[in-house]
Every structure is written in C-alpha cells, then in structure tokens.
GROMACS .gro file of C-alpha atoms in nm:
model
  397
    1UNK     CA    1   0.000   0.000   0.000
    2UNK     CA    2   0.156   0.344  -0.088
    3UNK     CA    3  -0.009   0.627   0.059
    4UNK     CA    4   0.006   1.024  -0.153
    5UNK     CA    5   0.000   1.316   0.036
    6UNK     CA    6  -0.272   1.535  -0.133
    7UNK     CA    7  -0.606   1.432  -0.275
    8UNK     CA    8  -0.604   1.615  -0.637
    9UNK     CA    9  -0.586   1.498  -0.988
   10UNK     CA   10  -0.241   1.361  -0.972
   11UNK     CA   11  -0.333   1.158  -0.670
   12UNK     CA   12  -0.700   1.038  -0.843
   13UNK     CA   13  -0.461   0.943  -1.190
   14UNK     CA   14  -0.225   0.734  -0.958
   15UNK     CA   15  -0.465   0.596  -0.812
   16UNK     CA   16  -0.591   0.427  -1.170
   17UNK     CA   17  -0.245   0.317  -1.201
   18UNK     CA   18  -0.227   0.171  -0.880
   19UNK     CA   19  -0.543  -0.056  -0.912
   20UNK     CA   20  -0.324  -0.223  -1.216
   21UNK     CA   21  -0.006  -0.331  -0.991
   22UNK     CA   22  -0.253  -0.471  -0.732
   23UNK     CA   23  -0.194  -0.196  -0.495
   24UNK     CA   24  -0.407   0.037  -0.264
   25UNK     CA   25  -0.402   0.432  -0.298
   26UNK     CA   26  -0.436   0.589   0.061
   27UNK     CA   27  -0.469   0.979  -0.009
   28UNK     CA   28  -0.464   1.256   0.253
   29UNK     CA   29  -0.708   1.477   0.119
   30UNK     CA   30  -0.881   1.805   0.261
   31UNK     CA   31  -1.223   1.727   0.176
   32UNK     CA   32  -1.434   1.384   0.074
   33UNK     CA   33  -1.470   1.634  -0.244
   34UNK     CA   34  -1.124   1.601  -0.337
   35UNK     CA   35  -1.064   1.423  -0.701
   36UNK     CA   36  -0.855   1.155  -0.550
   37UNK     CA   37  -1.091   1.111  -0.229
   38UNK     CA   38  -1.400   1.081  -0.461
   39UNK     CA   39  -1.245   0.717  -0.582
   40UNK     CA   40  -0.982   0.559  -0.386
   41UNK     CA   41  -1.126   0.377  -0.101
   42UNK     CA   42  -0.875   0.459   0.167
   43UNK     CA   43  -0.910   0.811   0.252
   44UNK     CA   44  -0.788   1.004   0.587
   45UNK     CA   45  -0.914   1.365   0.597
   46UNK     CA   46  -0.638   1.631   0.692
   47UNK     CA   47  -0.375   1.887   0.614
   48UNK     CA   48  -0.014   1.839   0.474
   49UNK     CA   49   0.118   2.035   0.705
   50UNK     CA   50  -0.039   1.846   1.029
   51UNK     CA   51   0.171   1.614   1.168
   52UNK     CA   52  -0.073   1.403   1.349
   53UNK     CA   53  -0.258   1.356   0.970
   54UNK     CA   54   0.074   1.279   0.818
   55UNK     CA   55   0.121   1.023   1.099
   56UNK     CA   56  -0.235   0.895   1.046
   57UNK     CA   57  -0.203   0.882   0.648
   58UNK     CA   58   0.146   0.731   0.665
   59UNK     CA   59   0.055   0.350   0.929
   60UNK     CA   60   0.088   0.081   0.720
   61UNK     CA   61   0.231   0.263   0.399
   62UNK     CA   62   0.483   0.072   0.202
   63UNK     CA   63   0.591   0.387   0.117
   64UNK     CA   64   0.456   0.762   0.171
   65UNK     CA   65   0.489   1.037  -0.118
   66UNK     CA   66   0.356   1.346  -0.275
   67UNK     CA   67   0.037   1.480  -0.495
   68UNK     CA   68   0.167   1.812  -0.432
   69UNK     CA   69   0.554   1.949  -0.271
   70UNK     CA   70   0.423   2.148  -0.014
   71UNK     CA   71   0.494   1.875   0.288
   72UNK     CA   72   0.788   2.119   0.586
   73UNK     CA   73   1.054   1.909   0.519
   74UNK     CA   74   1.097   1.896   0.923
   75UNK     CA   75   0.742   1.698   0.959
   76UNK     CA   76   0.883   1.431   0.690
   77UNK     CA   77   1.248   1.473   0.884
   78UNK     CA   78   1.004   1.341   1.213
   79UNK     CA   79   0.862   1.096   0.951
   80UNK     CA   80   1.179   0.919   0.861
   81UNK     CA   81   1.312   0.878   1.237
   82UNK     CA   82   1.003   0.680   1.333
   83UNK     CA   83   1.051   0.455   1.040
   84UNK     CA   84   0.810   0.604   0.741
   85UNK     CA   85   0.992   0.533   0.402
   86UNK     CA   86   0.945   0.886   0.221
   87UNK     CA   87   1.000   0.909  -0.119
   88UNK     CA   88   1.107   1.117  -0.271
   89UNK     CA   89   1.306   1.191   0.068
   90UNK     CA   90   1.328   1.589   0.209
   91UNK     CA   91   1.657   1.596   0.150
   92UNK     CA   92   1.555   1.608  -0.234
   93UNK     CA   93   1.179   1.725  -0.243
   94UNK     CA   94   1.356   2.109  -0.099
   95UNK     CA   95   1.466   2.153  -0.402
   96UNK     CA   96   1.110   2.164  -0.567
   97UNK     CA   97   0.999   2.318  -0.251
   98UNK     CA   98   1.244   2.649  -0.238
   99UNK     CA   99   1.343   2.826  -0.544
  100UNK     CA  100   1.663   2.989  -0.421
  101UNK     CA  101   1.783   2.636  -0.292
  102UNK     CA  102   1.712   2.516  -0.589
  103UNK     CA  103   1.959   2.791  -0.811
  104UNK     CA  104   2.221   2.741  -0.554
  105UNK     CA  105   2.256   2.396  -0.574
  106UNK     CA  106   2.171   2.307  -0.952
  107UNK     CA  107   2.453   2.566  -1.027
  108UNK     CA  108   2.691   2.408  -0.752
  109UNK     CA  109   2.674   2.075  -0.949
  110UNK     CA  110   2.747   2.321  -1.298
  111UNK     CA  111   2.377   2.259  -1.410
  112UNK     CA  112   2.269   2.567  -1.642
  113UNK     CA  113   2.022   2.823  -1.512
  114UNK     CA  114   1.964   3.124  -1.527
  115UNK     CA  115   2.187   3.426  -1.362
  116UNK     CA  116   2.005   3.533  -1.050
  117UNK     CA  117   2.040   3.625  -0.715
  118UNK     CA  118   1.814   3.647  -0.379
  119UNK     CA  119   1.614   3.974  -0.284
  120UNK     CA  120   1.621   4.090   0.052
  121UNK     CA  121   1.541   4.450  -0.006
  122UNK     CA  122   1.441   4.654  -0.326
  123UNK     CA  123   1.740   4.772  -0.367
  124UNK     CA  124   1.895   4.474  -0.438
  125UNK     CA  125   1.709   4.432  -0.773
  126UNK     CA  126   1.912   4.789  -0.888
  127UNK     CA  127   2.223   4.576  -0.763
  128UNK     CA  128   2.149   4.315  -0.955
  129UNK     CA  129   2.048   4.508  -1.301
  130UNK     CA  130   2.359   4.711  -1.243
  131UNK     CA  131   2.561   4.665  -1.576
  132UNK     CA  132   2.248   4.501  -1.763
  133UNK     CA  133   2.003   4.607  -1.998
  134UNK     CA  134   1.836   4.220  -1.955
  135UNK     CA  135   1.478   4.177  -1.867
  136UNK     CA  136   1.393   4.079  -1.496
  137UNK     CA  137   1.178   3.830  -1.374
  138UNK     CA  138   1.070   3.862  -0.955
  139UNK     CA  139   0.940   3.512  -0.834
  140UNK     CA  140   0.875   3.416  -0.452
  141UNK     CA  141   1.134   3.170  -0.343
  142UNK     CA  142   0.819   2.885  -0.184
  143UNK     CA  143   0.490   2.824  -0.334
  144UNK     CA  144   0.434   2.970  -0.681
  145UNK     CA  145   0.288   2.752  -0.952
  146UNK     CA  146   0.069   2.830  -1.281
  147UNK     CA  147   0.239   3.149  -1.319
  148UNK     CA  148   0.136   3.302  -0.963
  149UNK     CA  149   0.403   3.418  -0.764
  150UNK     CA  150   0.616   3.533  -1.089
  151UNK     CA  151   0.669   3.884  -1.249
  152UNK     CA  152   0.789   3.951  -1.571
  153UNK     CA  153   0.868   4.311  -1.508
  154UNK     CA  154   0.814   4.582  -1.775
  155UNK     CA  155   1.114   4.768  -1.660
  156UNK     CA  156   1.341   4.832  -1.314
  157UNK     CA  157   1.042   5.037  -1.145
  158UNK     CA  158   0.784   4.778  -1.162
  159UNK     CA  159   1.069   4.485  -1.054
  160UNK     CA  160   1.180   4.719  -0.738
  161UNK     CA  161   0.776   4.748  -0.699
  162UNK     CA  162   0.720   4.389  -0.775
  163UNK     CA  163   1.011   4.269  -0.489
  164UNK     CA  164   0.862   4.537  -0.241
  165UNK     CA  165   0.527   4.412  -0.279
  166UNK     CA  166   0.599   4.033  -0.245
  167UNK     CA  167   0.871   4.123   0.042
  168UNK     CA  168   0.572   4.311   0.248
  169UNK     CA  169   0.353   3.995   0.227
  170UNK     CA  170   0.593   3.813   0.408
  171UNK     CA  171   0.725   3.626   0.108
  172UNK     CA  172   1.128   3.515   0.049
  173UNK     CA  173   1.238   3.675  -0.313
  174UNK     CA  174   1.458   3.624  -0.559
  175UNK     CA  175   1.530   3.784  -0.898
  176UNK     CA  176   1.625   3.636  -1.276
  177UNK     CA  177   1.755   3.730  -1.592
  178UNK     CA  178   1.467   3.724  -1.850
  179UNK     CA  179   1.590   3.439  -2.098
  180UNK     CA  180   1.556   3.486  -2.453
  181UNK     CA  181   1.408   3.178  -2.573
  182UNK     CA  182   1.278   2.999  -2.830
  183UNK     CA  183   0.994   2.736  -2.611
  184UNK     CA  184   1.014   2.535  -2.309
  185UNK     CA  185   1.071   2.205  -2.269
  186UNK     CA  186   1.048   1.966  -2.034
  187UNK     CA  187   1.267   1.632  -1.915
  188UNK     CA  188   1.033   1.398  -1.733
  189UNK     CA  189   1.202   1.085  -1.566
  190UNK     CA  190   1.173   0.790  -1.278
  191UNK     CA  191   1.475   0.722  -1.016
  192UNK     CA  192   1.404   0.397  -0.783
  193UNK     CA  193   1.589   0.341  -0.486
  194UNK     CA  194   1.772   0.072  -0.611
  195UNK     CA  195   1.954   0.366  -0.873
  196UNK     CA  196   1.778   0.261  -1.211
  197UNK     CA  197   1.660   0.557  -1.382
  198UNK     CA  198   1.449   0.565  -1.710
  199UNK     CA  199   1.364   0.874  -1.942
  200UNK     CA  200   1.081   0.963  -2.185
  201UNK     CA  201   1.083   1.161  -2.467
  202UNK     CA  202   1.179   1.498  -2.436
  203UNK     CA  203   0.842   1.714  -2.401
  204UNK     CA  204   0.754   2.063  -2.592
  205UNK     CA  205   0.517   2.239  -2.336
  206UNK     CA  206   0.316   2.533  -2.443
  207UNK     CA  207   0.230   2.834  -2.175
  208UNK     CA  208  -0.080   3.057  -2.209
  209UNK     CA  209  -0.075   3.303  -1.892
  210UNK     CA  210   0.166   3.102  -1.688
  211UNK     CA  211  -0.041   2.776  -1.744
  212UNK     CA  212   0.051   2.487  -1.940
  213UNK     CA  213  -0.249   2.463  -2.218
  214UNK     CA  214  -0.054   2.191  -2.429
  215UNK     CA  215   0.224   1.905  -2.473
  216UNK     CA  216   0.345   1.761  -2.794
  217UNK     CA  217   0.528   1.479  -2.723
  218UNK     CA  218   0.834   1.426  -2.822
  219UNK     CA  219   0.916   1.774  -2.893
  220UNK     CA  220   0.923   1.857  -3.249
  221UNK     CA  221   1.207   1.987  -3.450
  222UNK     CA  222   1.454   1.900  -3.161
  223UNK     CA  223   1.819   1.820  -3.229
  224UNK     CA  224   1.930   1.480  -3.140
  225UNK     CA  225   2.214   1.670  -2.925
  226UNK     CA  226   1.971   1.888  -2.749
  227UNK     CA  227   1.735   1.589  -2.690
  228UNK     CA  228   2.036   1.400  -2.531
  229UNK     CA  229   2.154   1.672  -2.318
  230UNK     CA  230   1.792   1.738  -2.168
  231UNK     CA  231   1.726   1.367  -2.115
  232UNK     CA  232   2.096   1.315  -1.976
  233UNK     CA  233   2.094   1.633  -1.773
  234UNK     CA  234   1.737   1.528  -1.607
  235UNK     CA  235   1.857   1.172  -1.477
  236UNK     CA  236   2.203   1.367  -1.378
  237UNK     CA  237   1.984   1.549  -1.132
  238UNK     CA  238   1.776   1.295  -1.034
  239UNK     CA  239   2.028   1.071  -0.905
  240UNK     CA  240   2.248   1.409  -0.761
  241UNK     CA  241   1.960   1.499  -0.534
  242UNK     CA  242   1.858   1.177  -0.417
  243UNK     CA  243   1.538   1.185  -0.629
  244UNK     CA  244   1.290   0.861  -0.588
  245UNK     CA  245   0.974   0.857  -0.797
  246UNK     CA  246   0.953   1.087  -1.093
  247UNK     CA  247   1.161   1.401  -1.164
  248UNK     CA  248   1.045   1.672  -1.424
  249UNK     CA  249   1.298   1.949  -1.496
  250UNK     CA  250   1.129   2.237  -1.688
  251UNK     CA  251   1.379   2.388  -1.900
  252UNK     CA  252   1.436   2.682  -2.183
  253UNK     CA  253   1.545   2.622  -2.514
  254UNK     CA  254   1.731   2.917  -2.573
  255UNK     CA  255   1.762   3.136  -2.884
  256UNK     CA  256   2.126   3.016  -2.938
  257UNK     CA  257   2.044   2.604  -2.876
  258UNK     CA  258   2.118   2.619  -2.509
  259UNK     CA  259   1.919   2.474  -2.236
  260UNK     CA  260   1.837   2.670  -1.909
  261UNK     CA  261   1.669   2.470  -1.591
  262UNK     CA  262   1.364   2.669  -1.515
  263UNK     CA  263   1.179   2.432  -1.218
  264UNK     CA  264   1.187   2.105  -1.094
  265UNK     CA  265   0.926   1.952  -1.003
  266UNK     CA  266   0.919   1.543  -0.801
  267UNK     CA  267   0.627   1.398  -0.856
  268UNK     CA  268   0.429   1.290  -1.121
  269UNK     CA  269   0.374   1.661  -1.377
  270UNK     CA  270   0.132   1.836  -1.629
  271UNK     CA  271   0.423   1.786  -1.842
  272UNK     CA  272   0.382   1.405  -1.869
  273UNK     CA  273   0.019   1.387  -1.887
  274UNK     CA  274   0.073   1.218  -2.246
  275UNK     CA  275   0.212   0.934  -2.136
  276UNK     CA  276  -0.120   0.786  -1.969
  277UNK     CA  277  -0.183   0.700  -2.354
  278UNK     CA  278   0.082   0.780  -2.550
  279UNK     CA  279   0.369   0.570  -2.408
  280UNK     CA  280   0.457   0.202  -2.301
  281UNK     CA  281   0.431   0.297  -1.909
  282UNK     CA  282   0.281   0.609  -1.802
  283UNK     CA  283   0.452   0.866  -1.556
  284UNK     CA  284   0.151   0.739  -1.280
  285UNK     CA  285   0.294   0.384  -1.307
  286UNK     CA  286   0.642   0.451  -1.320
  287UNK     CA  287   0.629   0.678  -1.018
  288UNK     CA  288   0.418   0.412  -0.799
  289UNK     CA  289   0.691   0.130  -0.932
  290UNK     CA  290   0.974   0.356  -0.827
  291UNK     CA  291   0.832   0.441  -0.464
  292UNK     CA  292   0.782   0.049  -0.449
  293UNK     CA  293   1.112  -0.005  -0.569
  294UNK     CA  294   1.002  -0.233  -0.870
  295UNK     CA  295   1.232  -0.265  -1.138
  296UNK     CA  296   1.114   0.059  -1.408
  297UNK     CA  297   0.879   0.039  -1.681
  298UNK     CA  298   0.963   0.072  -2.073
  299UNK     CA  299   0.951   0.464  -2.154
  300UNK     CA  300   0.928   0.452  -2.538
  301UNK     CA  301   0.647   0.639  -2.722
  302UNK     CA  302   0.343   0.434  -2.915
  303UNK     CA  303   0.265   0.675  -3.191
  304UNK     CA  304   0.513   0.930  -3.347
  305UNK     CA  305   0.361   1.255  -3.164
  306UNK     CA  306   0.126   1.255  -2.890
  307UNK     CA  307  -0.044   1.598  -2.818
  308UNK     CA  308  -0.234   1.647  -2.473
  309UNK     CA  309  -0.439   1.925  -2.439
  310UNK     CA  310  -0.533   2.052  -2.099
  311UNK     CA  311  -0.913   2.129  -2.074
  312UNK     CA  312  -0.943   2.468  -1.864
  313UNK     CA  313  -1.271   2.593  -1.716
  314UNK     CA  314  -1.414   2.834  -1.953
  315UNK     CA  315  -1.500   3.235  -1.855
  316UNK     CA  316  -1.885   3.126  -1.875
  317UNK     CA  317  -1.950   2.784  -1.788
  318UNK     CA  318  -2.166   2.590  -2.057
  319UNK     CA  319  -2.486   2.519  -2.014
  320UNK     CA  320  -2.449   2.182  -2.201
  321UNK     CA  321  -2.331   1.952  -1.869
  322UNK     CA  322  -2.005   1.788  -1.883
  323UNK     CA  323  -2.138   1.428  -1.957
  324UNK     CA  324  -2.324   1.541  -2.285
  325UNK     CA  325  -2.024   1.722  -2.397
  326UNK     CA  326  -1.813   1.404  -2.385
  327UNK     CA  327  -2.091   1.228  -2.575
  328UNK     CA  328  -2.069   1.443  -2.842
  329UNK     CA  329  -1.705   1.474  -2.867
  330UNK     CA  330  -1.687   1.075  -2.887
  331UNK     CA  331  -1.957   1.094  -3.164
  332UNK     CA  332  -1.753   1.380  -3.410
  333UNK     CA  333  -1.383   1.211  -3.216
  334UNK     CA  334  -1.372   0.862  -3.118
  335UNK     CA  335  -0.986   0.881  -3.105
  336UNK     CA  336  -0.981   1.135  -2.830
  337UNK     CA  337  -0.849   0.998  -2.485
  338UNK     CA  338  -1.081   1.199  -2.224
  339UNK     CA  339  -0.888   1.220  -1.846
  340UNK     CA  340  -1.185   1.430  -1.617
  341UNK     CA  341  -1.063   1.507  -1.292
  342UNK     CA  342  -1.385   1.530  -1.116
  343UNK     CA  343  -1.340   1.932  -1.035
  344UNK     CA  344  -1.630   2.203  -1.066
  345UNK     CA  345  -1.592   2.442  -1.360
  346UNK     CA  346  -1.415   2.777  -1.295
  347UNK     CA  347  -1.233   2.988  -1.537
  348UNK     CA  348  -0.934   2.885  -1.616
  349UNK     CA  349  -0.890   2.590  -1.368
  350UNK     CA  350  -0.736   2.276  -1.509
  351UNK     CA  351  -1.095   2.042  -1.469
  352UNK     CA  352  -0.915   1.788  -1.706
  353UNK     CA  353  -0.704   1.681  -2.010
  354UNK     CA  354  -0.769   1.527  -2.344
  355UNK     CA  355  -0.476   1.312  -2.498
  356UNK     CA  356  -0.487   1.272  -2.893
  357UNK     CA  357  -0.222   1.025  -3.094
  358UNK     CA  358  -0.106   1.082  -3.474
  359UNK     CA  359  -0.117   0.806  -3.714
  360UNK     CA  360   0.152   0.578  -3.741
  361UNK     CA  361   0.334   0.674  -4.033
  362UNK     CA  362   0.432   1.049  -3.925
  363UNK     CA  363   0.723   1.202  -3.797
  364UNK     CA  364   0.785   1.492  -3.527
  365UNK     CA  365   0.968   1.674  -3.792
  366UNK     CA  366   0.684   1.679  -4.061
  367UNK     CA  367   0.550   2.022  -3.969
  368UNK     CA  368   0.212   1.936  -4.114
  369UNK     CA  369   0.159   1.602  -3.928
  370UNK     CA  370   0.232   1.789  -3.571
  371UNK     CA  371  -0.016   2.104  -3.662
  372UNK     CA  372  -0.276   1.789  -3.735
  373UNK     CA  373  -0.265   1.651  -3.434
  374UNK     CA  374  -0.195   1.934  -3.231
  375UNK     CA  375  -0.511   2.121  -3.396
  376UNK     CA  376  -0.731   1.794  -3.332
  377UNK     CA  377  -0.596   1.779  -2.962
  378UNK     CA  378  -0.691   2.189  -2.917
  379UNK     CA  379  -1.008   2.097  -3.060
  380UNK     CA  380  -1.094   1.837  -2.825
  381UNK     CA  381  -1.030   2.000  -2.546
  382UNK     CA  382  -1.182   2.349  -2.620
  383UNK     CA  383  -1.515   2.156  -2.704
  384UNK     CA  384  -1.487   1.994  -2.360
  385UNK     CA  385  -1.441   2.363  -2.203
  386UNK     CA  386  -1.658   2.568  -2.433
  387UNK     CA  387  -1.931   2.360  -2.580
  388UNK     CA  388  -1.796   2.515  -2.912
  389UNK     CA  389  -1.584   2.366  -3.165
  390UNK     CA  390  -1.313   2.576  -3.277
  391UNK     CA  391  -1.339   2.509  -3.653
  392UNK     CA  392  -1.725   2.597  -3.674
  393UNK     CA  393  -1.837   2.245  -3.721
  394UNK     CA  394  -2.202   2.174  -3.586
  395UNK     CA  395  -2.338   1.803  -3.562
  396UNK     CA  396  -2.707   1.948  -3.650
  397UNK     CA  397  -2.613   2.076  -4.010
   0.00000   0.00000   0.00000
C-alpha cells in the first residue's frame, strides 16, 4: 500500500495506475470532495502540514509520497526517524519546494540556469540590473505555480515594486535574468531506490498566462544533441539529489540552442500527462513502481507525436453539462483519450485533459503532421471547455 499526500488529480490518476499493480491508494485529502478522495477507497481527511494527519495517512504505507511538494521538510524529517519510508526523501523534495535552494545547488553541481540572485530588499534588484540592460523576472522563493508568484517586469520600477510588494507579504524573493528563448521544454524521468533511472521523450510544453495549455510529445524539430543533453541532464539530477519517484525538470530552449533549468518539479507533472496513452508505461505507473522499488517500466512512445491538451474551465461555464459534452465529442472524435478530474468548472482551472495520438506513419519533424494533431488535440479539449468547436463544425447541419 503506498499512501500520496494530497487528494487532487495527480493523486486520483495514480490511483488508476495503482489498481493495475494490485496496490491500494491511501490519499490525505482536505475534503471527501477532493478528485482523488471521490475514488480511492482509503481516505484520511487532513492537512499536509499536520503532523498528526501525516502520521495517520502514513501506518501501514509501504511507502509515503507526494500529490503536491508542499509537505515542511521537518514533519517528513520526524517521519523518517520513526521509520516512514518517504519518497522522494526531504533531503531532495527542498529543491522543488524552495526556489533559491534550488539555483544554488543546480549551479553548484554546474547545471545551467539562469543568472540570478536572492532579494532581501528593493534595492537589491538595482544591484542586480547594475551593468544590464536584460529583462527581470521577480518570483517568490516557496509556493508559486501556474504562473502566480512570478513577475515579468516591464522595466526596473515595476521589478523594485514587484520585490517590495511580495517582500511586504511576508514572502522570500529572488530575482532572474529574463531568458531569450525559443519554447520550453520539459525532461520527465523515474529514479528507484535501487539507482535505475528511465527517461521519456523529451516534451515541448506550451504556456498561455503562466499555465501549461498543451504538450506535444516528443518535442518537435529538436536536435538529437539537445534531446540528449535534456534527457541526460534530467537523470544527472535525479540521481544528484537523491530523487525517488519521478523528476520533471522544466527547461528553456534558448535562442542560441542552449538549455536553461527553469523548475523542478518530483512527482508525477502536467508535463507528462501524455504518457497515460501515448507511451509504453505512463509517468503514474512509473512513479508508484519507483516508490515500491520495482524494477522501471519501458519509456518509449506508441505513436510518433502525442499531443495532450489541458481542458481549462471556460470564462462562462456551458450550459451543455459535462457528460453530454463528452458524448458528443466521442460521436464527431472517437480517437480522443478523455482524463476528467472530477473538479467544478471555474475559469481557467485545469478540470481535465484530453490526450490525442497521430497516425503511425508520421514524424515529429513533418511540420504538417504535428499542426494535425496538435489542432485535433486543441479541438478536443476546447469543445470539452466551451461547448464550441473551434473550426465551426455543428453536428445538426
């Protein structure tokens, strides 16, 4: 039995994955409403950061680990000492936790990032710009994700106002050079305890206001060198910091070829989403065989590109109900791979992904066979959000 810290959609998609290797799911959820506490059977109710829930969550467990990185490292320290196998241990998960931690110790081991520095006071931004016409990007060192907690600032005034602001609220700081690139990618692998590590494809990940909207695996138009040095660079760190369970390292493609580490992230990520259908063992199974210590699961794609499509709540919620949008979207797309997450509608909340595979005899680097799929993907999941398809098309013509 393997118990997840956090009852969200990352928890409710392991849990699938867990019924397969014979295993039970126990989540620590906030609510029965949680997606993961609305189908595993073993549920305690509680907050991450409560010890006496982590303790209750954690009797039994093979092995304890994470929906979400938000677990004080000192509560899993507490964890370890009375015998809990945690995995990914603290020792690693800080380094998705803390930002600035992060930096320091990716460029200790000569990993690239970015040039940046921590903020203690506004006036260490001008310190920092000194010399540099570069763009600046203010993030808060714990807790960001989906593009909160991040400034791109328009110019030195708004990143001085920008530090001050998130320095008042209590929040650490740090500042980064803008990079100049040309997408972001992302590394996604598995680490077991026993050291075997295993890569997928590398990812192309598409933002839309800090929010990943779309993946086309594997990245298109990517040099075999690049592809190498992601993949090589991501199981580098993994093993360096201890990582067990799946590791995704966002990085930047840069104008010139480079690669830049944006975030890490230990746990199972939007990123690999695709692999639930497009690969021979998705990220939810690897992760649960690494935790377990299994031997690791074949990595290698099934069709030439894979495109998922996140399905975001929509300004105005449809009045069509969820279940009669899927019905129609099977009828017009019976290739469409549907993953709900059992969320109410909001704007912009991720409520669910829809995965989409191109025909066997493409390629990646065929232009026109990645704009197919990735257009059919879009289309999926914009019906699913809108109740509208984005081509016009109407079933009552």
């Amino acid at each position: 039995m393997v118990t997840m810290i956090g009852g969200g959609q990352l928890a409710r998609m392991t849990h699938q994955a867990a019924i397969a290797l014979g295993q039970t799911l126990r989540v620590l959820a906030v609510t029965p409403e949680d997606p993961a506490a609305q189908v595993t059977p073993d549920v305690v109710l509680g907050a991450h950061d409560d010890l006496d829930a982590l303790r209750r969550a954690a009797v039994g467990a093979d092995a304890l680990t994470f929906d979400h990185e938000h677990v004080p490292t000192e509560m899993l320290e507490k964890l370890i000492a009375e015998g809990v196998n945690v995995a990914p241990p603290p020792t690693a998960l800080i380094h998705a936790q803390d930002k600035l931690v992060m930096r320091r110790r990716l460029a200790a081991l000569g990993a690239p990032v970015p040039r940046f520095a921590a903020v203690t006071s506004p006036g260490d931004v001008d310190d920092f710009a000194a010399g540099s016409d570069t763009a600046l990007v203010l993030k808060i060192v714990r807790g960001g994700y989906d593009g909160r907690g991040v400034t791109l600032a328009r110019d030195i005034v708004h990143a001085r106002e920008a530090a001050a602001e998130y320095l008042a609220s209590g929040a650490d700081v740090l500042v980064e050079e803008k990079v100049e690139m040309r997408r972001e990618l992302a590394a996604l692998v598995a680490r077991s305890p026993f050291g075997q590590g295993a890569a997928w494809p590398v990812v192309q990940t598409v933002q839309r206001d800090g929010i990943c909207v779309e993946v086309i695996a594997p990245a298109p138009d990517l040099a075999d060198d690049v592809a190498g040095a992601a993949g090589g660079l991501a199981l580098r760190l993994a093993e360096e910091l201890g990582v067990v369970g799946v590791l995704a390292v966002e990085l930047f493609e840069t104008t010139d070829g480079g690669l830049l580490v944006n975030e890490l992230a230990m746990r199972p990520h939007n990123s690999g989403h695709w692999s639930m259908d497009g690969a021979r063992t998705s990220q939810f199974e690897q992760h649960l065989r690494a935790v377990l210590d299994y031997p690791l699961g074949e990595t290698s794609p099934i069709a030439p590109v894979t495109v998922m499509a996140n399905v975001l709540g929509a300004q105005e919620t449809p009045t069509m109900s969820m279940d009669e949008r899927v019905h129609h979207l099977f009828g017009r797309m019976p290739e469409a791979k549907v993953h709900l997450y059992g969320k109410g509608e909001r704007p912009g909340r991720k409520i669910g992904h829809v995965n989409v595979l191109g025909a066997a005899w493409g390629s990646p680097d065929d232009a026109a066979y990645v704009a197919e799929v990735r257009e059919r993907a879009t289309r999926a999941a914009h019906w699913l959000s809108h109740a509208e398809w984005t081509d016009g098309w109407s079933g009552h013509r």
